[in-house]
mmCIF file of C-alpha atoms in Angstrom:
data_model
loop_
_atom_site.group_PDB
_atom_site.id
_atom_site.type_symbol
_atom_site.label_atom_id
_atom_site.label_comp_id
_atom_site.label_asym_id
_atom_site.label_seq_id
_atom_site.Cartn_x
_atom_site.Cartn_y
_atom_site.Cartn_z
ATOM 1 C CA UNK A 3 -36.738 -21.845 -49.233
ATOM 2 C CA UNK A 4 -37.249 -20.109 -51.990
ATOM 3 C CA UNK A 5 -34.648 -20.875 -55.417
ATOM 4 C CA UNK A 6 -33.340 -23.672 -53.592
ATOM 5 C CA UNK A 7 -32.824 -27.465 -54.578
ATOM 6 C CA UNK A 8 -33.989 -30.377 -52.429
ATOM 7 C CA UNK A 9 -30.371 -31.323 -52.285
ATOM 8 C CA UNK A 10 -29.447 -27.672 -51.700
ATOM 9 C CA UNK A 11 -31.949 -27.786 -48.956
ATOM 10 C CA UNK A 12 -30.451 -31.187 -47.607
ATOM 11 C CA UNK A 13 -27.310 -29.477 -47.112
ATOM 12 C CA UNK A 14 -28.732 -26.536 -45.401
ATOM 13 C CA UNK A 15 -30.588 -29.412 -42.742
ATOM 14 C CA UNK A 16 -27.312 -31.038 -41.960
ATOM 15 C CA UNK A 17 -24.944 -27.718 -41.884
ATOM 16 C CA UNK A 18 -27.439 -26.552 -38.867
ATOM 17 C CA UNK A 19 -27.306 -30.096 -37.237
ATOM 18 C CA UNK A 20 -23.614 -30.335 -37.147
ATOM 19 C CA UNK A 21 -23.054 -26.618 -36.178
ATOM 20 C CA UNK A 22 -25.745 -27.426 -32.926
ATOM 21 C CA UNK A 23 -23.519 -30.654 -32.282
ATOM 22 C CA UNK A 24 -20.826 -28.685 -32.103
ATOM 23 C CA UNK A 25 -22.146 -25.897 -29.797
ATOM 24 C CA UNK A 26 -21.123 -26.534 -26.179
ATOM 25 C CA UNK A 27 -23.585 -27.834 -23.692
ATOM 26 C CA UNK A 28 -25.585 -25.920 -21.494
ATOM 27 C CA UNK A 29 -26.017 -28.539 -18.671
ATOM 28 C CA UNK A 30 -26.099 -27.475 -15.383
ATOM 29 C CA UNK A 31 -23.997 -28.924 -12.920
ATOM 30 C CA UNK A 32 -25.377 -30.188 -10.330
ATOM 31 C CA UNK A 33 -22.985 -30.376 -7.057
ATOM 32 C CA UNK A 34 -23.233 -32.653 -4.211
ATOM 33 C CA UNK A 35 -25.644 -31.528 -1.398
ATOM 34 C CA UNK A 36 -23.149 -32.081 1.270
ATOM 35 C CA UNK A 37 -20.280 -29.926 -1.336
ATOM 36 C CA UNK A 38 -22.993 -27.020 -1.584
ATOM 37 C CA UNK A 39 -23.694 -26.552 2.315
ATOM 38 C CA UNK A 40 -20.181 -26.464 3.198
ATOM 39 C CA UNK A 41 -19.688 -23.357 0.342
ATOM 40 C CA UNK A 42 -23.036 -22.087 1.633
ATOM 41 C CA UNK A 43 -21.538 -22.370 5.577
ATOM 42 C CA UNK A 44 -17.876 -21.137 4.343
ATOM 43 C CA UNK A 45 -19.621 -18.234 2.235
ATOM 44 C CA UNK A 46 -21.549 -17.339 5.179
ATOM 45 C CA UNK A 47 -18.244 -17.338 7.804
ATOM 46 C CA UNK A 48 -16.253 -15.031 5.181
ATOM 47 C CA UNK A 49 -19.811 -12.643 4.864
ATOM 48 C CA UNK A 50 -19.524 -12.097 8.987
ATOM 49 C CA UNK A 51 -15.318 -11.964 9.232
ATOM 50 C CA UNK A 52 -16.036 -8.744 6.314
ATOM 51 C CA UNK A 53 -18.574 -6.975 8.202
ATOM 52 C CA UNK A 54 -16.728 -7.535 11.578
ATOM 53 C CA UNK A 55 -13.356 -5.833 9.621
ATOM 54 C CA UNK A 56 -15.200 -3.046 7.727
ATOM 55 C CA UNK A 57 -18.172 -2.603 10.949
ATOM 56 C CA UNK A 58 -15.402 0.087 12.501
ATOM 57 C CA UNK A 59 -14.525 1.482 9.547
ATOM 58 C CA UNK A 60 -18.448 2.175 9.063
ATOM 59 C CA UNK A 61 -18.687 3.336 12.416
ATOM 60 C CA UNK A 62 -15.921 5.741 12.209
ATOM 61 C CA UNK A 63 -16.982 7.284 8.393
ATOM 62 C CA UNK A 64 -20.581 7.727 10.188
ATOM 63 C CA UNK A 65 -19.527 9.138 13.419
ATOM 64 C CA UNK A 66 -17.819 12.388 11.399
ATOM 65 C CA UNK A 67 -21.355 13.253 10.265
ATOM 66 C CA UNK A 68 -23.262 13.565 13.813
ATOM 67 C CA UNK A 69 -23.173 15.722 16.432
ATOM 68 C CA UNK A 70 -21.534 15.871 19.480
ATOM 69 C CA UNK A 71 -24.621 14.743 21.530
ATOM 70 C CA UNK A 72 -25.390 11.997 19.032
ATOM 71 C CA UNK A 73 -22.389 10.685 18.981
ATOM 72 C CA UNK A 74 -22.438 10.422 22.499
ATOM 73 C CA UNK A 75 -26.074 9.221 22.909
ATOM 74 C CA UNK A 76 -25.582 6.521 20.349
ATOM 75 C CA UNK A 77 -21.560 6.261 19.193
ATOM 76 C CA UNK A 78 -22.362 2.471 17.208
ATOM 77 C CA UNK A 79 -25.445 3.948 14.698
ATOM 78 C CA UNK A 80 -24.302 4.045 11.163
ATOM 79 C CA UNK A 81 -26.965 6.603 10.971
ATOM 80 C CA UNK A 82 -26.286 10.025 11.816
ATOM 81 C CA UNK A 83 -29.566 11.937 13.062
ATOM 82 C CA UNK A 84 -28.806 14.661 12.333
ATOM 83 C CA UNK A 85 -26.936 14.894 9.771
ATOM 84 C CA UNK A 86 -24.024 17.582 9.806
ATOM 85 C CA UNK A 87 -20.447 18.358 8.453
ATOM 86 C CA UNK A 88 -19.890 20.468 11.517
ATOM 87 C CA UNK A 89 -16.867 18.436 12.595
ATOM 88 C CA UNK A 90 -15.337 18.653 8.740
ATOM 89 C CA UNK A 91 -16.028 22.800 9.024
ATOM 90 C CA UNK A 92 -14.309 22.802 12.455
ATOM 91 C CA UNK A 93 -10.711 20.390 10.686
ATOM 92 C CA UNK A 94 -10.433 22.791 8.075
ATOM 93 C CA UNK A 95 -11.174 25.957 9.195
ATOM 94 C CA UNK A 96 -10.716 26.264 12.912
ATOM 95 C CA UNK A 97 -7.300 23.984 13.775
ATOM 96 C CA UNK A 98 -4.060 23.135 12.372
ATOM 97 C CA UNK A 99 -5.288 20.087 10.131
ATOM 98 C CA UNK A 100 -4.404 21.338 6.942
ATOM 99 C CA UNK A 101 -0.916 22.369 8.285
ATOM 100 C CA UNK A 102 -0.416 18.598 9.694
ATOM 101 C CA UNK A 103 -2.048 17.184 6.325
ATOM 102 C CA UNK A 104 1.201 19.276 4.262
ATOM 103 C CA UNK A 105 3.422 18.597 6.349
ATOM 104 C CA UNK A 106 2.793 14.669 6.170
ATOM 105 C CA UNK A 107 2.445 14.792 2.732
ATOM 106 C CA UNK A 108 5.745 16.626 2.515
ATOM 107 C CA UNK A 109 7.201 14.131 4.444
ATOM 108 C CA UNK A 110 5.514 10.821 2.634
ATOM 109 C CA UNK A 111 7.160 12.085 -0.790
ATOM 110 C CA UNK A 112 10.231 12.765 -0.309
ATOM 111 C CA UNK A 113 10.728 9.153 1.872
ATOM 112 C CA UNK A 114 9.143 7.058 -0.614
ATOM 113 C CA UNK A 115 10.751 9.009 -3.590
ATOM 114 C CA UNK A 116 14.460 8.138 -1.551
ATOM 115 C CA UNK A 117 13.502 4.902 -0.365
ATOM 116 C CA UNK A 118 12.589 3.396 -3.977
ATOM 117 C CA UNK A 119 15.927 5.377 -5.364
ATOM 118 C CA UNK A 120 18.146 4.127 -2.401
ATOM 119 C CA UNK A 121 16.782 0.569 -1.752
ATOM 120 C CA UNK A 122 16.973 -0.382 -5.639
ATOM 121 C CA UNK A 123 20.807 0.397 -5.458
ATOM 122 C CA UNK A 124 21.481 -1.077 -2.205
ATOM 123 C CA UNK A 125 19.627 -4.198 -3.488
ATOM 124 C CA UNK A 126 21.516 -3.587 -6.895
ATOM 125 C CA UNK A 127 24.927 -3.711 -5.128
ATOM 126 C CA UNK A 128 24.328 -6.652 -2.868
ATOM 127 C CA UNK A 129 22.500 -9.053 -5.620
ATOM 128 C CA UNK A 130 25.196 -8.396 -8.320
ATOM 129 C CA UNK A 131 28.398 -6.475 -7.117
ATOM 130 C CA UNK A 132 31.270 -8.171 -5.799
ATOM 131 C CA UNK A 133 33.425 -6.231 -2.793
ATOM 132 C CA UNK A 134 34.941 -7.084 -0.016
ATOM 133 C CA UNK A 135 32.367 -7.505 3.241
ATOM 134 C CA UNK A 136 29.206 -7.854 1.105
ATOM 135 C CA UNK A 137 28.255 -10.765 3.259
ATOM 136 C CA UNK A 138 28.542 -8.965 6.383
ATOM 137 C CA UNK A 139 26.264 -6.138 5.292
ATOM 138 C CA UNK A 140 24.109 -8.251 4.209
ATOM 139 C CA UNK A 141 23.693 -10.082 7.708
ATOM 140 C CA UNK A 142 23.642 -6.784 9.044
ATOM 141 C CA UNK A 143 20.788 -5.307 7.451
ATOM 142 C CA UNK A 144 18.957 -8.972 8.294
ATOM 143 C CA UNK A 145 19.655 -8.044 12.374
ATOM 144 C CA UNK A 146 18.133 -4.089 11.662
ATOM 145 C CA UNK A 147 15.277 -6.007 10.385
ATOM 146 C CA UNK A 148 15.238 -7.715 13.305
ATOM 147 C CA UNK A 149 15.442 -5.012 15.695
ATOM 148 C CA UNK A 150 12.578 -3.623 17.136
ATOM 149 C CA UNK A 151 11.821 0.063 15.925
ATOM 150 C CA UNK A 152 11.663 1.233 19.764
ATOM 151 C CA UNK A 153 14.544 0.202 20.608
ATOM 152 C CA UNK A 154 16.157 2.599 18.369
ATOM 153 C CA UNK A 155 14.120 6.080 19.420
ATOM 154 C CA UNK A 156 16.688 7.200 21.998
ATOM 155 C CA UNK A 157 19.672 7.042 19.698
ATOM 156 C CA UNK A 158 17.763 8.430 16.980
ATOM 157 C CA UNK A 159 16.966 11.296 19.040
ATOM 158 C CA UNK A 160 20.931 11.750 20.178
ATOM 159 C CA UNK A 161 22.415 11.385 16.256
ATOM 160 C CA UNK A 162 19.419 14.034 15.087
ATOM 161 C CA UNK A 163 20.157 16.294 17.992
ATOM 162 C CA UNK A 164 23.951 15.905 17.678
ATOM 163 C CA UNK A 165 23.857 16.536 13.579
ATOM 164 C CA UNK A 166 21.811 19.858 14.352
ATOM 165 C CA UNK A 167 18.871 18.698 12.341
ATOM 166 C CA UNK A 168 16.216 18.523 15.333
ATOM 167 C CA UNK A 169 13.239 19.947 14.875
ATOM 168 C CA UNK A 170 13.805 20.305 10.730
ATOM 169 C CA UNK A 171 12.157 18.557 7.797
ATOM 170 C CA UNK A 172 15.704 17.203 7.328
ATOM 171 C CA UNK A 173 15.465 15.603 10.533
ATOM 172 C CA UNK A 174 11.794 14.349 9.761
ATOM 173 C CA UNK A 175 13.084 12.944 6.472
ATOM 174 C CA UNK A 176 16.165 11.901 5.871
ATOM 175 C CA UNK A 177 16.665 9.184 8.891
ATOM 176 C CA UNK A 178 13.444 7.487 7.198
ATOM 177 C CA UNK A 179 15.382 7.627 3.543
ATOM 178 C CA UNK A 180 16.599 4.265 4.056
ATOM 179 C CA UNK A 181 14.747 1.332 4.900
ATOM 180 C CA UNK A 182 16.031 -2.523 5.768
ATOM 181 C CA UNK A 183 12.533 -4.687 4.148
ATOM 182 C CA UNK A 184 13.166 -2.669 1.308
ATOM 183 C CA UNK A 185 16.625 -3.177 0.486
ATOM 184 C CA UNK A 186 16.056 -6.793 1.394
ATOM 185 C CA UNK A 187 13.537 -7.465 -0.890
ATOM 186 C CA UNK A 188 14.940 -5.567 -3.866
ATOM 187 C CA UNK A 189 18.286 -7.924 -3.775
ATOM 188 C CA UNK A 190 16.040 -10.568 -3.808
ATOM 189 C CA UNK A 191 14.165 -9.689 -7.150
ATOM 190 C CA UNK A 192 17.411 -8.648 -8.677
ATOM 191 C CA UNK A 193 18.806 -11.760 -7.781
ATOM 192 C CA UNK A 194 16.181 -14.047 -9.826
ATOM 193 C CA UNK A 195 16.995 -11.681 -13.136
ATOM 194 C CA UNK A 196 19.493 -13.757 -14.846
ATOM 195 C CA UNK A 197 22.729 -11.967 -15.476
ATOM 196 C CA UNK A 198 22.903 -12.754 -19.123
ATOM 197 C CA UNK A 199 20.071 -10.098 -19.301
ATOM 198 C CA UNK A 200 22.857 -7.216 -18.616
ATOM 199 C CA UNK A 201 26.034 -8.681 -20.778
ATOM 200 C CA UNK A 202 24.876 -6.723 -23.745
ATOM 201 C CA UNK A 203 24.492 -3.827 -22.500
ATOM 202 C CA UNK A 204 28.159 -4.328 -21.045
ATOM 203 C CA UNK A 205 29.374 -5.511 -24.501
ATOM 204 C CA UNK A 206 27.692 -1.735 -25.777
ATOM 205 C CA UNK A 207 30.439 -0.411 -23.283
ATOM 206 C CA UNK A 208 27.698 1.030 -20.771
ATOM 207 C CA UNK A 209 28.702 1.131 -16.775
ATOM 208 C CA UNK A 210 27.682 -0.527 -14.107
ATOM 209 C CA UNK A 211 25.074 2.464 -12.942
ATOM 210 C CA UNK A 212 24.124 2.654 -17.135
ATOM 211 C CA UNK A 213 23.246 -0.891 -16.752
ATOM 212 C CA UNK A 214 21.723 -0.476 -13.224
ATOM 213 C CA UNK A 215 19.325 2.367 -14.564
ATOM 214 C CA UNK A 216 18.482 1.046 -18.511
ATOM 215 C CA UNK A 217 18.625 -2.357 -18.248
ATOM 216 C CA UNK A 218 17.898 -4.089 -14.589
ATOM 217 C CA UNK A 219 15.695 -1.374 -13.026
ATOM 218 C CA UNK A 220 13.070 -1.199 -15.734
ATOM 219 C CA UNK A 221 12.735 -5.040 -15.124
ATOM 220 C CA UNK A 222 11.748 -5.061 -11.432
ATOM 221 C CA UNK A 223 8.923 -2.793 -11.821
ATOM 222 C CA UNK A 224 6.654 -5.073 -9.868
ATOM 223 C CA UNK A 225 9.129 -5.176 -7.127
ATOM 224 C CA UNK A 226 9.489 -1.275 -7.045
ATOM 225 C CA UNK A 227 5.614 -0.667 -7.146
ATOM 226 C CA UNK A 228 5.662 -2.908 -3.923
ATOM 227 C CA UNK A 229 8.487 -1.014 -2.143
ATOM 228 C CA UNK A 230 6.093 2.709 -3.343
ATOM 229 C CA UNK A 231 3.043 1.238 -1.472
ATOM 230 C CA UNK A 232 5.139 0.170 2.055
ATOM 231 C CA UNK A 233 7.505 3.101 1.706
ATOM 232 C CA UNK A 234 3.576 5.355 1.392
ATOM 233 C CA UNK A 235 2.027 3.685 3.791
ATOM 234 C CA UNK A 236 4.416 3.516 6.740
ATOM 235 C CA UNK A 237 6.006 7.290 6.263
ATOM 236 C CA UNK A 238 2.648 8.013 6.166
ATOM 237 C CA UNK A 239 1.682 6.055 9.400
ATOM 238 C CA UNK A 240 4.622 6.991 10.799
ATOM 239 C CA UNK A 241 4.887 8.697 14.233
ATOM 240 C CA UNK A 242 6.826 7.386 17.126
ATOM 241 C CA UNK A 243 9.865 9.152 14.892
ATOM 242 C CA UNK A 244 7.784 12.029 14.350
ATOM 243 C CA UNK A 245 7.709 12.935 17.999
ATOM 244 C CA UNK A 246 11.833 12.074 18.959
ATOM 245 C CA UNK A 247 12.699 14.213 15.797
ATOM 246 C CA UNK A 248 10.570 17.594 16.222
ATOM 247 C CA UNK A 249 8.455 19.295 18.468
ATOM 248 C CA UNK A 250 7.109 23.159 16.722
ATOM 249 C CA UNK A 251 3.574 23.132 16.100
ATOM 250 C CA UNK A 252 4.409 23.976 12.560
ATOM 251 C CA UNK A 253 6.184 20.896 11.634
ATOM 252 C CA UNK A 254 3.264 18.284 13.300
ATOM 253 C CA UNK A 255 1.981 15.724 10.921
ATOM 254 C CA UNK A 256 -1.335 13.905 10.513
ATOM 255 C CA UNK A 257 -0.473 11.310 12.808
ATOM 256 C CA UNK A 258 0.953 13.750 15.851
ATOM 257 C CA UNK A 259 -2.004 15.605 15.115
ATOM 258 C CA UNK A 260 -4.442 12.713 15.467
ATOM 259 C CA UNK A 261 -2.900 11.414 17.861
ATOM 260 C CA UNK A 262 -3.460 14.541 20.274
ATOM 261 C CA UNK A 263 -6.954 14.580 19.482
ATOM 262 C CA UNK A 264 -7.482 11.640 20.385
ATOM 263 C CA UNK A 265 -5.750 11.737 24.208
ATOM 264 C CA UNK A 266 -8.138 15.120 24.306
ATOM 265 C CA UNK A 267 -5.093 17.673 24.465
ATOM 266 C CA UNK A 268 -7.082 20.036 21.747
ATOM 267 C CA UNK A 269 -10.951 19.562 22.199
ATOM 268 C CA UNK A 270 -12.615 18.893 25.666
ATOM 269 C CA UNK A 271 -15.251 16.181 26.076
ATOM 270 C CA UNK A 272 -16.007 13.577 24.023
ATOM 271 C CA UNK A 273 -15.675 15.442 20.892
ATOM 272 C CA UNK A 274 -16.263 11.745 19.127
ATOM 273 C CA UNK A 275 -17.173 13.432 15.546
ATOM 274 C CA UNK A 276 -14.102 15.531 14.953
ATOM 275 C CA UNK A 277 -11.659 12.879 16.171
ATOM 276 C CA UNK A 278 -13.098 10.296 13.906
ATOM 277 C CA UNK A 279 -13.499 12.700 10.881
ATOM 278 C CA UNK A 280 -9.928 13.402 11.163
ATOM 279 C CA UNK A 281 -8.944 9.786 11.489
ATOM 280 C CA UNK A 282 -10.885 8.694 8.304
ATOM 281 C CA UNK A 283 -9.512 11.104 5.819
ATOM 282 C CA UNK A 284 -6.043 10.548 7.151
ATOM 283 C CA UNK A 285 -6.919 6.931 5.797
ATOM 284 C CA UNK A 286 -8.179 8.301 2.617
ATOM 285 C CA UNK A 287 -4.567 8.737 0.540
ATOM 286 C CA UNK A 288 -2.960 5.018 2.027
ATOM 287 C CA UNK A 289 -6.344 3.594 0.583
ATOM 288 C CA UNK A 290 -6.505 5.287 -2.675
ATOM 289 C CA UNK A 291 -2.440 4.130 -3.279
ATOM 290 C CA UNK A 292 -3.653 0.449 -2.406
ATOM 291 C CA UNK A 293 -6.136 0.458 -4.536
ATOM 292 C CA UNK A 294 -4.115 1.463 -7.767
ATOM 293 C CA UNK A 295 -1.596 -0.604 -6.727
ATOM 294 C CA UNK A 296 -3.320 -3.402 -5.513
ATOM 295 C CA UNK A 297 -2.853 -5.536 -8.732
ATOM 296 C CA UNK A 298 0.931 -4.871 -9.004
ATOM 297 C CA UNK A 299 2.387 -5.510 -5.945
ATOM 298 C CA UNK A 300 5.521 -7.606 -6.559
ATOM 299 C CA UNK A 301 4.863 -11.651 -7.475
ATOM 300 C CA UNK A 302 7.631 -14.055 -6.559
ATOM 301 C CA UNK A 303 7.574 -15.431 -10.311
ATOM 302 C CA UNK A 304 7.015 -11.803 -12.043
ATOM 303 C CA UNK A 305 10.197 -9.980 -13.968
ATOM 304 C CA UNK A 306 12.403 -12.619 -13.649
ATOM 305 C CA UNK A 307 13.992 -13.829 -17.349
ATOM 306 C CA UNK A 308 14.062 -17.713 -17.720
ATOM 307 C CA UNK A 309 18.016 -18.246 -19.199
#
């Protein structure tokens, strides 16, 4: 170089060394043969369990773009030949589907708005108030959970009759407004926030729903985003209660509506395109939620404040 001394220079020659003695090595592990075909077999079994789960789901988003004869001729192809958005046209413009898409969505708001308000102060009130008989509700709402949903149609039908609310979006919503698993797990994840935590705010002079709201609630976010995506997905799914709690036209949801096209009550033949069509973008909002959400559904460990 240029204006430089040999000892300059000498410095310059070591500087390099040491900074390439320092840089990390590149080596390449090598793995055991026998270690790299078992991850080459296990890759392989994970690579056919995916396309056996996502073949139908394939099958189904293909089938909405045939016809009626190729869906019959070939119903497995995830080609269609032709290729048509007849069956789309005929959802949205000739039947009820945008009526049963509202009214679902109605429905799906309103339970999951309730459930997440209703479950966090049921769990809130079993995790940290004290009052006589909290250990019998709490072994009651372990035997709802318990309790098979069926079980419970015919008496569900009787107290929605008997309240006048049959046949309503009242009685669609509000006997959903509640749920067990959520209440459950909300005491749970208010039970692993140490109490210390809400002292201040009692010091401050706030009240037990001031605390509740400000202090606790903001803290089991990861427990609330959990009870929003199974509060979405199963009003959204729902329908045995669906058809004990109405019965107008007007008031059938996605999965009523579905579910009739696919016994063949509203299309004759195979009609393979339209049913399937309707089925995959009644899957559309659960999977959109999910995927959000996906990354924020509640951990065991997460929120909870180490004393």
């Amino acid at each position: 170089m240029s204006g430089t001394t040999p000892a300059q220079s000498t410095v310059l020659v070591e500087q390099r060394e040491q900074a390439k003695a320092a840089r990390p090595s590149k080596r390449r592990v090598h793995l055991p043969r026998k270690v790299l075909a078992w991850q080459l077999v296990l890759y392989a079994v994970l690579i056919l369990l995916a396309l056996v789960y996502i073949t139908p789901f394939l099958v189904q988003v293909a089938t909405g773009f045939k016809t009626n004869a190729d869906a019959t001729a070939d119903p497995l192809s995830l080609i269609p030949n032709p290729f048509t958005v007849a069956a789309y046209e005929r959802l949205f413009g000739q039947s009820d589907f945008p009526v049963w898409f509202m009214n679902s969505a109605i429905v799906t708001i309103f339970v999951t708005a309730g459930r997440v308000f209703f479950a966090s102060l049921a769990g809130y009130a079993l995790a940290r108030l004290t009052f006589r008989g909290r250990g019998l509700i709490f072994a009651a709402l372990i035997a709802v959970m318990a309790v098979p949903a069926v079980v419970l149609l015919i008496p569900k039908f009787l107290v929605i009759n008997q309240l006048g609310i049959y046949d309503s979006y009242a009685g669609m919503i509000l006997p959903l407004l509640v749920d067990a698993a959520g209440v459950f797990i909300m005491k749970n994840f208010f039970e692993s926030i140490p109490p210390s935590v809400e002292e201040q705010a009692r010091i401050d002079g706030a009240g037990t729903f001031r605390v509740f709201w400000s202090v606790v609630l903001p803290m089991a976010r990861p427990a609330l985003i959990t009870i929003v995506i199974l509060s979405f997905q199963g009003s959204w799914n729902e329908l045995s209660h669906f058809i004990v709690s109405t019965q107008s036209p007007e008031l059938t949801t996605l999965t009523k509506g579905v579910a009739a096209l696919a016994s063949g009550q509203l299309s004759q033949g195979n009609e393979y395109p339209i049913k399937l069509a309707a089925a995959a973008i009644m899957t559309i909002p659960v999977a959109v939620m999910f995927f959000i959400f996906q990354r924020r559904i509640m951990n065991s460990s997460e929120g909870a404040v180490k004393e």
